Coordinates of C-alpha atoms in Angstrom, one line a residue:
X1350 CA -6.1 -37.1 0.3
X1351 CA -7.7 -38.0 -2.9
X1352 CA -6.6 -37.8 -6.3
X1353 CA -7.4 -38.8 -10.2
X1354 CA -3.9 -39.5 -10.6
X1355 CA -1.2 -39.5 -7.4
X1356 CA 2.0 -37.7 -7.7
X1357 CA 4.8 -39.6 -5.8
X1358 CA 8.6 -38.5 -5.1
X1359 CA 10.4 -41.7 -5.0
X1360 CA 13.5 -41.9 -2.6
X1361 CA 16.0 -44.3 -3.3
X1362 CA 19.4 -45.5 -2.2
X1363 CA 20.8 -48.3 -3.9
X1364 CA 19.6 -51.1 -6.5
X1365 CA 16.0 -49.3 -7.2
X1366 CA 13.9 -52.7 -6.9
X1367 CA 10.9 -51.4 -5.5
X1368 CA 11.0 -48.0 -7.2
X1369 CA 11.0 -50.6 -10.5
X1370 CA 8.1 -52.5 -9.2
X1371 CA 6.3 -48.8 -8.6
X1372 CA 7.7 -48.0 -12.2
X1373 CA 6.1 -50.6 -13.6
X1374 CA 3.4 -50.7 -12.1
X1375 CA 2.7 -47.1 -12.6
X1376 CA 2.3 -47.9 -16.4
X1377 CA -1.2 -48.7 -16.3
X1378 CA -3.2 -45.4 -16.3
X1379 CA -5.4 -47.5 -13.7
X1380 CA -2.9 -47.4 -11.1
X1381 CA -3.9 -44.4 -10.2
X1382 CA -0.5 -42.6 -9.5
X1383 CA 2.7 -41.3 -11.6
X1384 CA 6.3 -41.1 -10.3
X1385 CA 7.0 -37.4 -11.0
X1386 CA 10.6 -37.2 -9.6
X1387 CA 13.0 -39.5 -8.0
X1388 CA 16.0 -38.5 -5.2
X1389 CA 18.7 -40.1 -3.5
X1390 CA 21.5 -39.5 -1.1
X1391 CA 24.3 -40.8 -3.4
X1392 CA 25.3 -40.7 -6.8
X1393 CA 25.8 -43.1 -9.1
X1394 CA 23.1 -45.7 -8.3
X1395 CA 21.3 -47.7 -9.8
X1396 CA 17.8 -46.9 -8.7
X1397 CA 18.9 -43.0 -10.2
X1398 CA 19.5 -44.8 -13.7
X1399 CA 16.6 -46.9 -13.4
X1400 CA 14.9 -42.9 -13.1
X1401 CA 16.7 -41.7 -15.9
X1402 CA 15.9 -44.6 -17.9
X1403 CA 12.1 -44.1 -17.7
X1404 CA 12.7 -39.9 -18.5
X1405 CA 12.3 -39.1 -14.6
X1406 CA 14.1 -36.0 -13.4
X1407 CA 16.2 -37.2 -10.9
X1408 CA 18.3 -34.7 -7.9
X1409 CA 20.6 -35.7 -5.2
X1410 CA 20.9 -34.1 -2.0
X1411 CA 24.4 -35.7 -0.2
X1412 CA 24.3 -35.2 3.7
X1413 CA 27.9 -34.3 3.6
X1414 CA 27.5 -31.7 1.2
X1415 CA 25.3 -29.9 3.8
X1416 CA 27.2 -27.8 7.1
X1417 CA 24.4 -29.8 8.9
X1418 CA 21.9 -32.4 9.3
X1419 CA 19.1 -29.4 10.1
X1420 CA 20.7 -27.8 6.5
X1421 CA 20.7 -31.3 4.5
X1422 CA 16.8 -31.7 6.1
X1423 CA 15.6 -28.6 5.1
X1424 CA 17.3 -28.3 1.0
X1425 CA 15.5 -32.2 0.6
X1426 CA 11.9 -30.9 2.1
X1427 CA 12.8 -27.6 -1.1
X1428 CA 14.0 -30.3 -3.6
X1429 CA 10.9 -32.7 -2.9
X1430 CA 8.2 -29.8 -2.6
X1431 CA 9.1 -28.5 -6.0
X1432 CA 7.3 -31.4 -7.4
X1433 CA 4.7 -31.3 -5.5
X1434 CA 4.1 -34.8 -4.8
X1435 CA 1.0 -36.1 -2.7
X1436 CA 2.8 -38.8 -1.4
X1437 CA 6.4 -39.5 -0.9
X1438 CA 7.9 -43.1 -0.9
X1439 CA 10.8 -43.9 0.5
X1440 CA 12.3 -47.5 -1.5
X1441 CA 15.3 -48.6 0.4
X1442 CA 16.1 -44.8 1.0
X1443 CA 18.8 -45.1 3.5
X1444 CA 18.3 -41.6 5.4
X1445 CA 15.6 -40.8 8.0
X1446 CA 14.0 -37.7 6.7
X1447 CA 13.8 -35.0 9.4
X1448 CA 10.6 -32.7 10.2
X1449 CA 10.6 -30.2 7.3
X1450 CA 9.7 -33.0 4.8
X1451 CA 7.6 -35.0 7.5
X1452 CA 5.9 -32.1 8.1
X1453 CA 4.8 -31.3 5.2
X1454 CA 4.2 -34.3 3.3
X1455 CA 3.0 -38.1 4.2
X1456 CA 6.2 -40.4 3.6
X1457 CA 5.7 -44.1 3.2
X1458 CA 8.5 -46.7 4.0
X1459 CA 9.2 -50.4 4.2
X1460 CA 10.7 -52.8 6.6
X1461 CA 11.5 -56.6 6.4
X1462 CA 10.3 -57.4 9.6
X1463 CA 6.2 -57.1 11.0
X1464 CA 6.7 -54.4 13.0
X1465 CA 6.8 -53.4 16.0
X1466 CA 8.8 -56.2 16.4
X1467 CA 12.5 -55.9 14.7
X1468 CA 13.2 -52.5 14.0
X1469 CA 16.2 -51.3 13.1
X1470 CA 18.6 -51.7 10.5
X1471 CA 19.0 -55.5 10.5
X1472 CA 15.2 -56.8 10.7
X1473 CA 15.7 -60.1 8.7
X1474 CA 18.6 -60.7 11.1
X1475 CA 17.1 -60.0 14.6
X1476 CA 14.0 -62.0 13.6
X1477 CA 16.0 -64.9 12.4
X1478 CA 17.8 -64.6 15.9
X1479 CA 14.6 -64.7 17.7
X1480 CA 13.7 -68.1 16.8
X1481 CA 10.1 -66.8 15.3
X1482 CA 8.7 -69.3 12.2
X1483 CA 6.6 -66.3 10.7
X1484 CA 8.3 -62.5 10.0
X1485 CA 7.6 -60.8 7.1
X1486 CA 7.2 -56.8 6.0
X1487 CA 5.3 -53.7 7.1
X1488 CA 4.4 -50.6 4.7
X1489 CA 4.4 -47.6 7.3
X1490 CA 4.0 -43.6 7.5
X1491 CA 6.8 -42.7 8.6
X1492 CA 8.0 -40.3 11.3
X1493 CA 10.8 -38.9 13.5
X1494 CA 11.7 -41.9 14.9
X1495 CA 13.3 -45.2 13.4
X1496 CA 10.0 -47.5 12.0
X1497 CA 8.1 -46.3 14.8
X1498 CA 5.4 -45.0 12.7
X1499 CA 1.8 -46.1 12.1
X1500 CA 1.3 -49.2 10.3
X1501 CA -0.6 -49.2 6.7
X1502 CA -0.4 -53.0 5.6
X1503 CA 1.8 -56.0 6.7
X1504 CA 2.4 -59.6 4.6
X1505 CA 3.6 -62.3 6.6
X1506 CA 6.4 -64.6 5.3
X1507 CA 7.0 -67.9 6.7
X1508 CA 10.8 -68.5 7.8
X1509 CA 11.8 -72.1 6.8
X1510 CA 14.8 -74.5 8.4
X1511 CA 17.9 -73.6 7.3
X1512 CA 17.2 -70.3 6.0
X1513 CA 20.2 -67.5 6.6
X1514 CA 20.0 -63.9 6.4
X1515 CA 20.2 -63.7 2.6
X1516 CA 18.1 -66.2 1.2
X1517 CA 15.1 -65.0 3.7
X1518 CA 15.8 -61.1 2.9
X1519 CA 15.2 -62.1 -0.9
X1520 CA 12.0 -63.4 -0.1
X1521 CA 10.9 -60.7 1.9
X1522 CA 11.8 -58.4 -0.8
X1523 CA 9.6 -60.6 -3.6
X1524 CA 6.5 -60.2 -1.3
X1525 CA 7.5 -56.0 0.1
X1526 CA 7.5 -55.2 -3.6
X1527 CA 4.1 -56.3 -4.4
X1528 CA 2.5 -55.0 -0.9
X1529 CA 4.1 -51.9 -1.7
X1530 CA 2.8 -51.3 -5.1
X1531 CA -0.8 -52.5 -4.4
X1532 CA -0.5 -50.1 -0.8
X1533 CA 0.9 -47.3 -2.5
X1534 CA -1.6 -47.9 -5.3
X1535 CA -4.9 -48.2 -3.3
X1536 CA -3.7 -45.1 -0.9
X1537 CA -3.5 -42.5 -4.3
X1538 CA -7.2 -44.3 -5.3
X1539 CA -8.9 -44.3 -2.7
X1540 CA -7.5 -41.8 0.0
X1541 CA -6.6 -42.6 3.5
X1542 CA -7.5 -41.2 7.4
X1543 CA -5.0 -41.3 10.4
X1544 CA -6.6 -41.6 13.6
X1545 CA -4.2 -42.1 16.7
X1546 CA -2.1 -44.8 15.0
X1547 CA -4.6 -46.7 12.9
X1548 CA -4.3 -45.8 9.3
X1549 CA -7.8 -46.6 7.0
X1550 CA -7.4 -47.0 3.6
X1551 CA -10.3 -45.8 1.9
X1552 CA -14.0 -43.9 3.6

């Protein structure tokens, strides 16, 4: 896809860091992309107020407010496609989406680990337990399964003696913000192509 200006959904969790960096950076007319709504699956967030701050129409969509998973999957694909967004970003959205929003719109995500290696929920503290001197964080399109899909852009971070869990997640987290504003960005700019699992940025 290929737009003047991108339309992202923004799905959040918790704190809203990277849906700030995306707020910010969205700012500039030359980014190239606005945030047109942002949802979550909790109330009383942060990364909700951060929406509301920045006059953002916000919605929530609580799995246990659904009978179902199928039910909760299907009423977020409705809520999203209402805005129509060209690309939806998940920012430390703590859910995987099922097949009626992956199926009808690409979905971005983040990990703190340089995938495929550390998946999973605790990344920063598998790799840490691996011994390895270089992890770091992966912008991927997500699908069905859990940060399985392809890769769009990785930055390495170095892992130092006597780091622990925390103080390496932190800078993980300085350097996932920026690659996910300047991916996000470049993808609304300049389009993208899928082939097998090789994503191009750009023709």
């Amino acid at each position: 896809m290929s737009n003047s200006v991108g339309r992202l959904v923004v799905l959040v969790s918790g704190s809203g860091t990277n849906l700030q960096a995306l707020l910010d950076a969205a700012v500039n007319p030359s980014y190239g992309a606005r945030i047109v709504a942002v949802g979550a699956d909790r109330e009383g967030i942060e990364g909700l107020a951060r929406a509301e701050r920045a006059s953002i129409p916000t919605f929530v969509e609580r799995v246990k407010d659904h009978p179902s998973r199928q039910e909760w999957d299907e009423t977020i694909a409705r809520r999203i496609a209402v805005h129509e967004p060209d690309l939806v970003v998940c920012a430390g959205f703590m859910k995987i989406l099922g097949a009626p929003t992956l199926d009808a719109f690409p979905v971005l995500n983040t990990h703190p680990a340089l995938l495929p290696s550390f998946p999973g929920a605790h990344g920063v503290r598998d790799a840490l337990a691996g011994g390895v001197r270089v992890t770091g964080c992966t912008v991927m399109l997500a699908d069905a399964g859990v940060d399985t899909g392809p890769i769009v852009a990785q930055e390495a971070v170095r892992v130092f003696d006597g780091d622990d869990e925390e103080r390496l997640h932190e800078r993980i987290k300085t350097v996932e913000q920026g690659l996910l504003v300047d991916t996000v960005g470049r993808m609304v700019r300049e389009g993208w192509t899928v082939t097998g699992r090789t994503v191009r940025i750009g023709n």
